Coordinates of C-alpha atoms in Angstrom, one line a residue:
Chain A
M23 CA 25.0 40.6 -82.7
Q24 CA 24.8 44.2 -83.5
K25 CA 23.3 44.8 -80.2
G26 CA 26.4 43.1 -78.6
L27 CA 28.6 45.0 -80.8
F28 CA 27.3 48.5 -80.1
S29 CA 27.5 47.6 -76.4
A30 CA 31.2 46.4 -76.5
L31 CA 32.3 49.4 -78.8
L32 CA 30.8 51.6 -76.3
Q33 CA 32.3 50.1 -73.3
L34 CA 35.9 50.4 -75.0
A35 CA 35.2 53.9 -76.3
D36 CA 34.2 54.9 -72.7
D37 CA 37.4 53.5 -71.1
H38 CA 39.5 55.5 -73.5
L39 CA 37.4 58.8 -73.0
V40 CA 37.5 58.5 -69.3
L41 CA 40.9 57.7 -69.0
G42 CA 41.9 60.2 -71.6
H43 CA 40.2 62.9 -69.3
R44 CA 41.9 61.9 -66.3
L45 CA 45.4 62.2 -68.0
S46 CA 44.3 65.4 -69.6
E47 CA 44.0 67.0 -66.0
W48 CA 47.8 66.6 -65.6
C49 CA 48.4 69.1 -68.5
G50 CA 50.5 72.0 -67.0
H51 CA 51.0 70.3 -63.7
A52 CA 53.2 67.5 -64.2
P53 CA 56.5 67.0 -62.4
M54 CA 58.6 68.1 -65.6
L55 CA 57.9 69.8 -68.8
E56 CA 58.7 66.4 -70.7
E57 CA 55.7 64.8 -68.9
D58 CA 53.6 67.9 -69.4
L59 CA 53.9 67.0 -73.1
A60 CA 54.0 63.4 -72.7
L61 CA 50.7 62.7 -70.6
P62 CA 48.7 65.1 -72.6
N63 CA 50.0 63.3 -75.5
I64 CA 48.9 59.9 -74.1
A65 CA 45.5 61.6 -73.4
L66 CA 45.2 62.8 -77.1
D67 CA 45.8 59.2 -78.5
L68 CA 43.2 57.9 -76.0
I69 CA 40.5 60.4 -77.1
G70 CA 41.5 59.8 -80.7
Q71 CA 40.7 56.1 -80.3
A72 CA 37.7 56.8 -78.1
R73 CA 36.3 59.2 -81.4
S74 CA 36.8 56.3 -83.8
L75 CA 35.0 53.7 -81.7
Y76 CA 32.3 56.1 -80.5
T77 CA 31.7 57.0 -84.5
Y78 CA 31.6 53.3 -85.3
A79 CA 29.3 52.4 -82.3
G80 CA 26.9 55.2 -83.5
E81 CA 26.9 53.7 -87.2
I82 CA 26.2 50.1 -85.7
E83 CA 23.5 51.5 -83.6
G84 CA 21.9 53.2 -86.6
V85 CA 19.8 55.9 -84.9
G86 CA 21.8 58.8 -85.8
R87 CA 24.0 59.2 -82.6
D88 CA 27.4 60.6 -83.5
E89 CA 30.5 60.7 -81.4
D90 CA 29.5 63.7 -79.4
A91 CA 26.0 62.5 -78.8
L92 CA 27.5 59.4 -77.4
A93 CA 30.5 60.9 -75.6
F94 CA 28.5 63.7 -73.8
C95 CA 24.9 63.0 -73.6
R96 CA 24.3 60.1 -71.5
I97 CA 23.6 59.6 -68.0
E98 CA 26.0 58.2 -65.5
R99 CA 24.4 54.9 -65.2
E100 CA 24.9 54.7 -69.0
Y101 CA 28.7 55.0 -69.0
Q102 CA 30.1 51.7 -69.2
N103 CA 33.9 52.2 -68.7
L104 CA 36.0 50.2 -66.5
L105 CA 36.1 51.7 -62.9
I106 CA 40.1 52.2 -62.9
C107 CA 39.8 54.4 -65.8
E108 CA 37.7 56.9 -63.7
L109 CA 39.5 56.8 -60.4
P110 CA 41.1 60.1 -59.4
N111 CA 44.7 60.6 -60.7
G112 CA 46.3 60.4 -57.2
D113 CA 49.9 61.3 -57.6
F114 CA 52.2 60.6 -60.5
A115 CA 53.2 57.2 -59.3
Q116 CA 49.4 56.2 -59.3
T117 CA 48.6 57.8 -62.7
I118 CA 51.7 56.3 -64.2
L119 CA 51.0 52.7 -62.8
R120 CA 47.4 52.8 -63.9
Q121 CA 48.3 53.8 -67.6
F122 CA 51.1 51.0 -67.5
Y123 CA 48.4 48.4 -66.5
F124 CA 45.8 49.7 -69.1
S125 CA 48.3 50.2 -71.9
S126 CA 49.9 46.8 -71.4
F127 CA 46.5 45.3 -71.6
M128 CA 45.2 47.3 -74.5
L129 CA 48.5 46.6 -76.5
L130 CA 47.5 42.8 -76.2
F131 CA 43.9 43.7 -76.9
W132 CA 44.5 45.5 -80.0
E133 CA 47.2 43.0 -81.3
Q134 CA 44.4 40.6 -81.3
A135 CA 41.9 42.9 -82.5
Q136 CA 43.8 43.7 -85.5
N137 CA 42.7 40.4 -86.8
S138 CA 39.1 40.9 -86.4
S139 CA 36.5 39.6 -88.6
D140 CA 35.3 43.1 -88.6
A141 CA 37.0 45.3 -91.0
T142 CA 36.4 48.7 -88.9
V143 CA 37.6 47.1 -85.9
A144 CA 40.7 45.8 -87.6
A145 CA 41.4 49.3 -88.9
V146 CA 41.0 50.9 -85.1
A147 CA 43.4 48.3 -83.8
G148 CA 46.1 48.7 -86.5
K149 CA 46.5 52.3 -85.9
A150 CA 45.9 51.9 -81.8
I151 CA 48.7 49.2 -81.6
K152 CA 51.5 52.0 -82.4
E153 CA 50.2 54.0 -79.8
A154 CA 49.6 51.6 -77.0
K155 CA 53.1 50.3 -77.7
Y156 CA 54.5 53.7 -76.9
H157 CA 52.2 54.2 -74.0
R158 CA 53.4 51.0 -72.4
R159 CA 56.9 51.7 -72.9
H160 CA 56.7 55.1 -71.9
C161 CA 54.8 54.2 -68.6
G162 CA 56.7 51.1 -68.2
E163 CA 60.1 52.8 -67.8
W164 CA 58.6 55.1 -65.3
V165 CA 57.3 52.2 -63.2
I166 CA 61.0 51.0 -63.2
R167 CA 62.4 54.4 -62.5
L168 CA 60.1 55.0 -59.5
G169 CA 59.9 51.5 -58.3
D170 CA 63.8 51.5 -58.3
G171 CA 64.5 55.0 -57.7
T172 CA 64.4 56.6 -54.3
D173 CA 63.0 55.2 -51.1
E174 CA 60.2 57.6 -51.3
S175 CA 59.5 56.9 -55.0
A176 CA 59.6 53.2 -54.1
R177 CA 57.1 53.5 -51.2
R178 CA 54.8 55.6 -53.4
M179 CA 54.9 53.1 -56.1
Q180 CA 54.2 50.2 -53.9
A181 CA 51.2 52.3 -52.3
S182 CA 49.9 52.8 -55.8
C183 CA 50.1 49.0 -56.3
E184 CA 47.7 48.6 -53.4
I185 CA 45.2 51.3 -54.3
L186 CA 44.7 49.9 -57.9
E187 CA 45.0 46.3 -57.2
P188 CA 41.2 45.6 -56.7
Y189 CA 40.3 47.4 -59.8
L190 CA 42.4 45.2 -62.1
G191 CA 40.2 42.2 -62.1
E192 CA 37.6 44.0 -64.1
L193 CA 39.9 44.3 -67.0
F194 CA 39.7 40.5 -67.8
N195 CA 35.9 40.3 -67.4
N196 CA 33.9 39.8 -70.5
S197 CA 30.6 41.4 -70.1
Y198 CA 27.6 40.2 -71.8
G199 CA 28.0 42.0 -74.9
S200 CA 31.6 41.5 -75.3
L201 CA 31.5 37.8 -74.7
E202 CA 29.1 37.4 -77.6
I203 CA 31.1 39.2 -79.9
S204 CA 34.4 37.6 -78.9
Q205 CA 32.8 34.1 -79.8
S206 CA 32.1 35.6 -83.4
G207 CA 35.9 36.8 -83.7
V208 CA 35.2 40.5 -83.9
L209 CA 37.0 41.5 -80.5
P210 CA 39.2 39.3 -78.3
D211 CA 38.1 37.5 -75.3
R212 CA 39.4 39.4 -72.4
S213 CA 39.8 36.8 -69.9
L214 CA 42.2 35.0 -72.2
L215 CA 44.6 38.2 -72.0
Q216 CA 45.0 37.8 -68.3
E217 CA 47.9 35.5 -68.5
P218 CA 49.9 37.3 -70.9
W219 CA 49.3 40.6 -69.5
L220 CA 50.7 39.1 -65.8
I221 CA 53.7 38.1 -67.8
D222 CA 54.4 41.6 -69.1
V223 CA 53.6 43.2 -65.7
M224 CA 55.8 40.7 -63.9
E225 CA 58.8 41.4 -66.0
V226 CA 58.5 45.2 -65.4
F227 CA 57.7 44.7 -61.8
Q228 CA 60.9 42.4 -61.2
A229 CA 63.2 45.4 -62.6
A230 CA 61.0 47.6 -60.4
N231 CA 61.3 45.6 -57.3
L232 CA 57.7 45.7 -57.0
N233 CA 55.1 43.0 -55.8
I234 CA 53.0 41.2 -58.0
P235 CA 49.5 42.2 -57.8
D236 CA 46.8 39.6 -56.4
L237 CA 43.8 39.7 -58.9
T238 CA 41.5 37.5 -56.5
H239 CA 39.3 40.5 -55.0
A240 CA 38.1 42.4 -57.9
H241 CA 35.8 45.5 -57.7
K242 CA 33.3 45.4 -60.6
G243 CA 30.3 47.2 -61.9
G244 CA 31.5 49.7 -64.6
R245 CA 30.4 47.7 -67.5
E246 CA 26.8 47.9 -65.9
G247 CA 27.2 51.6 -65.3
R248 CA 27.7 51.2 -61.4
H249 CA 30.4 53.8 -61.1
T250 CA 32.7 54.9 -58.0
E251 CA 31.8 58.4 -56.4
A252 CA 34.4 60.0 -58.4
M253 CA 32.4 59.4 -61.7
G254 CA 29.6 62.1 -61.5
H255 CA 32.3 64.8 -60.9
L256 CA 34.4 63.9 -63.8
L257 CA 31.0 63.9 -66.0
A258 CA 30.2 67.2 -64.4
Q259 CA 33.1 68.7 -66.2
L260 CA 33.1 66.7 -69.3
Q261 CA 29.3 67.5 -70.0
Y262 CA 29.4 71.1 -68.8
M263 CA 29.0 72.8 -72.1
Q264 CA 26.7 70.1 -73.7
R265 CA 24.6 70.5 -70.7
S266 CA 24.5 74.1 -70.5
F267 CA 24.3 74.8 -74.3
P268 CA 22.2 71.9 -75.7
D269 CA 22.1 71.3 -79.4
M270 CA 24.4 73.7 -80.7
A271 CA 27.2 73.4 -83.0
W272 CA 30.6 74.2 -81.6
Chain B
M8 CA 73.1 71.3 -69.3
Y9 CA 73.3 72.1 -72.8
S10 CA 75.9 75.2 -72.1
Q11 CA 78.6 72.8 -70.6
G12 CA 81.7 72.8 -72.6
L13 CA 80.8 76.3 -74.4
I14 CA 83.8 78.3 -75.0
G15 CA 82.2 81.7 -74.6
A16 CA 79.7 81.0 -71.8
G17 CA 82.1 80.7 -68.9
S18 CA 84.8 83.2 -69.5
E19 CA 84.5 87.0 -69.2
N20 CA 85.5 88.8 -72.5
K21 CA 87.6 91.9 -72.2
E22 CA 84.9 94.3 -73.6
T23 CA 87.5 96.5 -75.3
P24 CA 86.2 99.3 -77.8
E25 CA 87.8 97.1 -80.4
F26 CA 86.0 93.9 -79.4
L27 CA 82.6 95.7 -79.2
A28 CA 83.1 97.3 -82.6
A29 CA 84.0 94.1 -84.1
F30 CA 80.8 92.6 -82.6
Q31 CA 78.3 95.2 -83.7
A32 CA 80.3 94.9 -87.3
R33 CA 79.1 91.3 -87.3
I34 CA 75.4 92.3 -86.4
D35 CA 75.4 94.9 -88.9
A36 CA 76.5 92.5 -91.7
D37 CA 73.5 90.1 -90.5
E38 CA 75.7 87.4 -89.2
K39 CA 74.1 85.1 -86.8
I40 CA 75.9 85.1 -83.4
E41 CA 76.2 81.3 -82.3
P42 CA 76.7 79.9 -78.7
N43 CA 80.2 79.4 -78.9
D44 CA 81.0 82.9 -80.2
Q45 CA 82.3 85.9 -78.1
M46 CA 79.7 88.2 -77.0
P47 CA 79.4 91.2 -75.0
A48 CA 78.1 90.3 -71.4
A49 CA 75.0 92.5 -71.8
Y50 CA 73.8 91.0 -75.0
R51 CA 73.9 87.5 -73.4
K52 CA 72.0 88.9 -70.3
T53 CA 69.5 90.6 -72.6
L54 CA 68.8 87.1 -74.3
I55 CA 68.8 85.1 -71.3
R56 CA 66.1 87.4 -69.9
Q57 CA 64.1 87.7 -73.1
I58 CA 64.2 83.9 -74.2
G59 CA 63.6 82.8 -70.5
Q60 CA 60.7 85.4 -70.4
H61 CA 59.3 84.0 -73.6
A62 CA 59.8 80.3 -72.4
H63 CA 58.1 81.1 -69.3
S64 CA 55.1 82.8 -70.9
E65 CA 54.6 79.3 -73.1
I66 CA 54.6 77.6 -69.8
V67 CA 52.3 79.7 -67.8
G68 CA 50.2 80.2 -70.9
M69 CA 49.6 76.3 -70.6
L70 CA 47.4 77.1 -67.5
P71 CA 44.5 79.3 -69.0
E72 CA 44.0 77.1 -71.9
G73 CA 44.7 74.0 -69.9
N74 CA 41.6 75.3 -67.9
W75 CA 39.2 74.1 -70.7
I76 CA 40.3 70.9 -71.8
T77 CA 38.2 68.7 -69.5
R78 CA 35.3 71.1 -70.4
A79 CA 35.7 71.1 -74.3
P80 CA 32.3 71.0 -75.9
T81 CA 33.0 68.4 -78.4
L82 CA 35.6 65.8 -78.8
R83 CA 37.0 67.2 -82.1
R84 CA 37.5 70.4 -79.9
K85 CA 39.1 68.7 -76.9
A86 CA 41.4 67.0 -79.2
A87 CA 42.7 70.4 -81.0
L88 CA 42.8 72.0 -77.8
L89 CA 44.9 69.3 -76.1
A90 CA 47.3 69.3 -79.1
K91 CA 47.4 73.1 -79.0
V92 CA 48.3 73.2 -75.4
Q93 CA 50.9 70.5 -75.8
D94 CA 52.7 72.8 -78.7
E95 CA 53.2 75.4 -76.2
G96 CA 54.6 73.3 -73.7
G97 CA 57.0 72.1 -76.8
H98 CA 57.6 76.0 -77.5
G99 CA 58.5 76.3 -73.8
L100 CA 61.2 73.4 -74.3
Y101 CA 62.9 74.7 -77.2
L102 CA 63.2 78.1 -75.8
Y103 CA 64.5 77.0 -72.6
S104 CA 67.0 74.9 -74.6
A105 CA 67.7 78.0 -76.7
A106 CA 68.6 79.9 -73.5
E107 CA 70.8 77.0 -72.1
T108 CA 73.0 77.9 -75.0
L109 CA 73.7 81.1 -73.2
G110 CA 74.8 79.5 -70.0
V111 CA 72.0 79.3 -67.5
S112 CA 70.2 76.2 -66.8
R113 CA 66.4 75.4 -67.2
K114 CA 66.4 74.5 -63.4
E115 CA 67.8 78.0 -62.6
M116 CA 65.1 79.5 -64.8
T117 CA 62.3 77.5 -63.3
E118 CA 63.3 78.6 -60.1
E119 CA 63.1 82.2 -61.0
L120 CA 59.7 81.7 -62.4
I121 CA 58.3 79.9 -59.2
S122 CA 59.8 82.5 -56.8
G123 CA 58.0 85.2 -58.8
R124 CA 61.2 87.1 -59.9
A125 CA 61.0 86.2 -63.7
K126 CA 58.5 88.0 -65.7
Y127 CA 56.1 86.2 -68.3
S128 CA 53.5 87.5 -70.7
S129 CA 51.1 89.5 -68.5
I130 CA 48.1 88.2 -70.7
F131 CA 48.0 84.8 -69.0
N132 CA 47.1 86.6 -65.6
Y133 CA 43.4 87.0 -66.9
P134 CA 41.1 84.2 -66.3
T135 CA 39.4 81.9 -69.1
Q136 CA 36.0 82.1 -68.1
T137 CA 33.9 80.8 -71.1
W138 CA 34.6 78.4 -74.1
A139 CA 34.8 81.6 -76.2
D140 CA 37.9 82.7 -74.3
I141 CA 39.6 79.6 -76.0
G142 CA 39.0 80.9 -79.5
A143 CA 39.9 84.7 -78.4
I144 CA 43.2 83.4 -77.1
G145 CA 44.0 81.4 -80.3
W146 CA 42.8 84.3 -82.4
L147 CA 43.8 87.5 -80.4
V148 CA 46.5 86.3 -78.0
D149 CA 48.5 84.1 -80.6
G150 CA 47.8 86.7 -83.3
A151 CA 49.9 89.2 -81.2
A152 CA 52.4 86.9 -80.4
I153 CA 52.9 86.1 -84.0
M154 CA 53.2 89.8 -84.9
N155 CA 55.9 89.7 -82.2
Q156 CA 57.7 86.5 -83.1
V157 CA 57.7 86.8 -87.0
P158 CA 60.6 89.1 -86.7
L159 CA 62.4 87.2 -84.1
C160 CA 62.7 84.5 -86.7
R161 CA 65.6 86.9 -88.0
C162 CA 66.9 87.8 -84.6
S163 CA 70.8 88.0 -84.6
Y164 CA 71.2 85.2 -81.7
G165 CA 71.3 81.8 -84.2
P166 CA 69.5 79.4 -81.7
Y167 CA 66.7 81.9 -80.9
A168 CA 66.1 82.8 -84.4
R169 CA 66.0 79.0 -85.4
A170 CA 63.8 78.0 -82.5
M171 CA 61.2 80.9 -83.5
I172 CA 60.8 79.5 -87.3
R173 CA 59.1 76.6 -85.9
V174 CA 57.2 78.2 -82.9
C175 CA 55.9 80.8 -85.7
K176 CA 54.6 78.0 -88.0
E177 CA 52.6 76.5 -85.1
E178 CA 51.4 79.6 -83.6
S179 CA 50.0 80.5 -87.0
F180 CA 48.0 77.4 -86.9
H181 CA 46.9 78.0 -83.6
Q182 CA 45.6 81.7 -84.4
R183 CA 43.5 80.3 -87.3
Q184 CA 42.3 77.4 -85.3
G185 CA 41.3 80.0 -82.6
Y186 CA 39.5 82.3 -85.2
E187 CA 37.6 79.4 -86.4
I188 CA 36.1 78.6 -83.0
I189 CA 34.9 82.3 -82.8
L190 CA 33.8 82.0 -86.4
T191 CA 31.6 79.2 -85.5
L192 CA 30.2 80.9 -82.3
A193 CA 29.5 84.1 -84.3
E194 CA 27.6 81.8 -86.8
G195 CA 25.5 80.0 -84.0
S196 CA 23.0 80.9 -81.6
E197 CA 22.4 84.0 -79.7
A198 CA 24.1 82.7 -76.6
Q199 CA 27.2 81.7 -78.6
K200 CA 27.3 85.0 -80.5
D201 CA 27.1 86.9 -77.0
M202 CA 29.8 84.4 -75.7
A203 CA 32.1 85.4 -78.7
Q204 CA 31.4 89.2 -78.2
D205 CA 32.0 89.1 -74.4
A206 CA 35.2 87.2 -74.9
L207 CA 36.4 89.7 -77.6
N208 CA 35.4 92.6 -75.0
R209 CA 37.5 91.2 -72.3
W210 CA 40.6 90.0 -74.4
W211 CA 41.0 93.0 -76.8
W212 CA 42.7 95.5 -74.5
P213 CA 45.0 92.9 -72.9
S214 CA 46.2 91.8 -76.3
L215 CA 47.0 95.4 -77.4
M216 CA 49.2 95.5 -73.9
M217 CA 51.1 92.4 -75.0
F218 CA 53.3 94.6 -77.3
G219 CA 54.4 96.4 -74.1
P220 CA 54.7 100.0 -73.2
P221 CA 54.6 102.8 -75.6
D222 CA 57.8 103.6 -77.5
G223 CA 60.0 105.9 -75.4
E224 CA 58.9 104.0 -72.3
S225 CA 60.4 100.8 -73.2
P226 CA 63.6 100.4 -71.3
N227 CA 65.4 97.7 -73.4
S228 CA 64.2 98.8 -76.7
D229 CA 67.1 100.9 -78.3
Q230 CA 70.2 98.4 -77.5
S231 CA 68.0 95.6 -78.6
T232 CA 67.5 97.2 -81.8
L233 CA 71.1 98.0 -82.4
W234 CA 71.7 94.2 -81.7
K235 CA 69.0 93.3 -84.0
I236 CA 67.2 91.3 -81.2
K237 CA 64.3 93.7 -81.8
R238 CA 63.2 94.6 -85.4
F239 CA 60.2 97.0 -84.8
T240 CA 59.2 99.1 -82.0
N241 CA 56.3 98.1 -79.6
D242 CA 54.1 101.0 -81.4
E243 CA 54.9 99.8 -85.0
L244 CA 53.9 95.8 -83.9
R245 CA 50.8 97.0 -82.0
Q246 CA 49.6 99.2 -85.0
K247 CA 50.2 95.8 -87.4
F248 CA 48.0 94.0 -85.2
V249 CA 45.3 96.4 -84.9
D250 CA 45.2 96.9 -88.7
A251 CA 45.0 92.8 -89.2
T252 CA 42.6 92.2 -86.5
V253 CA 40.1 94.8 -86.8
P254 CA 39.0 93.6 -90.4
Q255 CA 38.8 90.1 -89.0
A256 CA 36.4 91.2 -86.2
L257 CA 34.2 92.9 -88.4
R258 CA 33.9 90.1 -90.8
L259 CA 32.5 88.1 -88.0
G260 CA 29.9 90.7 -87.1
L261 CA 31.5 91.6 -83.8
S262 CA 32.2 95.1 -82.6
L263 CA 35.4 96.2 -80.8
P264 CA 35.2 97.6 -77.3
D265 CA 36.9 100.8 -78.4
E266 CA 34.4 103.8 -79.4
A267 CA 37.6 105.7 -80.7
L268 CA 38.4 103.1 -83.2
K269 CA 38.1 104.3 -86.8
W270 CA 39.7 104.1 -90.2
N271 CA 42.3 106.7 -90.8
E272 CA 42.0 107.4 -94.7
T273 CA 45.2 109.5 -95.0
Q274 CA 47.6 107.3 -92.7
E275 CA 45.8 104.1 -94.1
R276 CA 45.6 102.4 -90.8
Y277 CA 43.2 102.2 -87.7
D278 CA 43.3 104.8 -85.1
Y279 CA 42.5 103.5 -81.7
G280 CA 41.9 104.6 -78.3
E281 CA 44.1 105.2 -75.3
I282 CA 45.3 102.0 -73.7
D283 CA 44.9 101.8 -69.9
W284 CA 48.5 101.9 -68.9
D285 CA 47.7 101.9 -65.2
E286 CA 46.0 98.5 -65.8
F287 CA 49.0 97.2 -67.9
W288 CA 51.6 98.2 -65.0
N289 CA 49.4 97.1 -62.4
V290 CA 49.5 93.3 -64.1
V291 CA 53.1 93.6 -64.8
K292 CA 53.9 94.3 -61.0
G293 CA 52.0 91.5 -60.1
H294 CA 48.6 92.5 -59.0
G295 CA 46.4 91.3 -62.1
P296 CA 43.6 89.1 -61.5
L297 CA 45.6 85.5 -61.3
N298 CA 49.4 86.5 -60.9
K299 CA 49.7 84.8 -57.7
E300 CA 47.5 81.8 -58.8
R301 CA 49.5 81.3 -62.0
V302 CA 53.0 81.3 -60.1
A303 CA 51.3 79.0 -57.2
A304 CA 50.3 76.6 -59.9
R305 CA 53.7 76.2 -61.3
K306 CA 55.3 76.3 -58.0
K307 CA 53.0 73.6 -56.8
A308 CA 53.7 71.3 -59.9
W309 CA 57.5 71.9 -59.2
D310 CA 57.4 71.3 -55.4
E311 CA 55.1 68.0 -55.6
G312 CA 57.3 66.9 -58.7
A313 CA 60.4 66.9 -56.7
W314 CA 60.3 63.3 -55.6
V315 CA 59.6 62.2 -59.1
R316 CA 62.8 64.1 -60.6
D317 CA 64.8 62.9 -57.8
A318 CA 63.7 59.1 -58.4
A319 CA 64.8 59.6 -62.0
M320 CA 68.1 60.9 -61.3
A321 CA 68.6 58.0 -58.4
H322 CA 67.7 55.5 -60.9
A323 CA 69.8 56.8 -63.6
K324 CA 72.9 56.8 -61.1
K325 CA 72.1 53.2 -60.2
V326 CA 72.1 52.2 -63.8
S327 CA 75.3 53.9 -64.7
Q328 CA 77.1 52.5 -61.7
L329 CA 76.1 48.9 -62.5
N330 CA 76.6 49.8 -66.1
I331 CA 73.6 48.1 -67.1
T332 CA 71.6 48.8 -70.2
P333 CA 69.1 51.6 -69.0
I334 CA 65.4 50.7 -68.5
A335 CA 64.8 47.2 -69.8
A336 CA 60.7 47.8 -70.0
E337 CA 60.5 46.8 -73.6

């Protein structure tokens, strides 16, 4: 049980850290000043959620690893994030669409997790719900604006749908650890969230004139540490300081 | 655009001696000048230039610090840096809004920046090479900015003065955060101490240059002082900064890269060495280490974002034509 919980918390924490890392790359380079503020703000929320999850995972593991040991000092094969989180940002349409997909899913996830039998998970969820709701709204609005904007924005949004499509199925897979703990009421069963998630996506996609994604052909492997080629480069930046100057206080 | 409908902005004032004297009397009585008030064209122009440059500095300043977000050494430092850089963007946003009250649009100001015509603080043309540079920017660069900006909270132009009150509160937090980064390094390993000293060595002189050319060579100073846009001279502010910062460095066990620096008992201030004004003017004129790269990065973001801004406008137009509730994403 504890091993399963550790693994499930680590997976969630990795999702948030890695996606927060990607979003933070936009800081200073966004299409307008408002998005130079909004994207890092979302990144900040995701990294905040990752910190709570890593800290709790470290307590559950019980061997003295803190948030930084878990976030920075593992090898690539030990990171268990969803592949969609590590994909390079692409253009603004792709970044926004990925964030909409993720936040829509996480909102449903946290809404259930706030009733967790585990008090710490319930507390993390309670705070994360408010943030995920804002992220989903902000990105959902952009999906509609871009899908129903100009010909170019519609083309880019549809292209992003196609790029991200094979990475969606993984959102709904219960890995070994997470299935075990969903059965004990600690975290939601991810497979049950697919239907409400599709309903949410369909509502926005209808307003955005976009085609509903097909989840049949899904890439997977993130939960087993089998990553895309982009991951090592991301970690090279993320881990740069901890690798160059190990065991120091910052 | 915020300036639309402003009474004073569009119309030319007849700048009779009586009008100018009445305007100066308001300034002398410490009245705030507000967007709808009549004001001399030169006062408006000076403020547009100054507030615009200030806004651009905040925006370009996001780049050197943003350079370390993905490489911050801990999650705590990463979160703090993200929040800090976001604050700087927020300052840019208020300042552009303050400038818009004078009849210039953010788009026009942005185009000035990306064409290379507008100036911004030269300090951001230096590279952030190590993590300690993030500490040095907070401590020294934001510290110097505070010296410049606290008096601006009393500036005669109301919207600028009010924007600066919030900006200064946040800058003061950033300055302490930067000092705390350097303090941690100064108390750390030899490699960390070296990193802190190296950052101080590289950022010290450019920080002193942030106050601008020496008194007497500052073309806009006299009139700005009369208009109470500027309350202290460049050299006065520079001296205040040196006097405040040197003891902070010594407390960290770091040395300042200035052999001439010494406490002057009679004047009760630190005397410091000659600033390399050739370097200053060189960077101001566009030949600093990263001038071209900084402007190019802003231009790239603006150009590559054009389709996004166009789409947002096109969508808003469709929504208003259909007279439907905008964005039904929730």
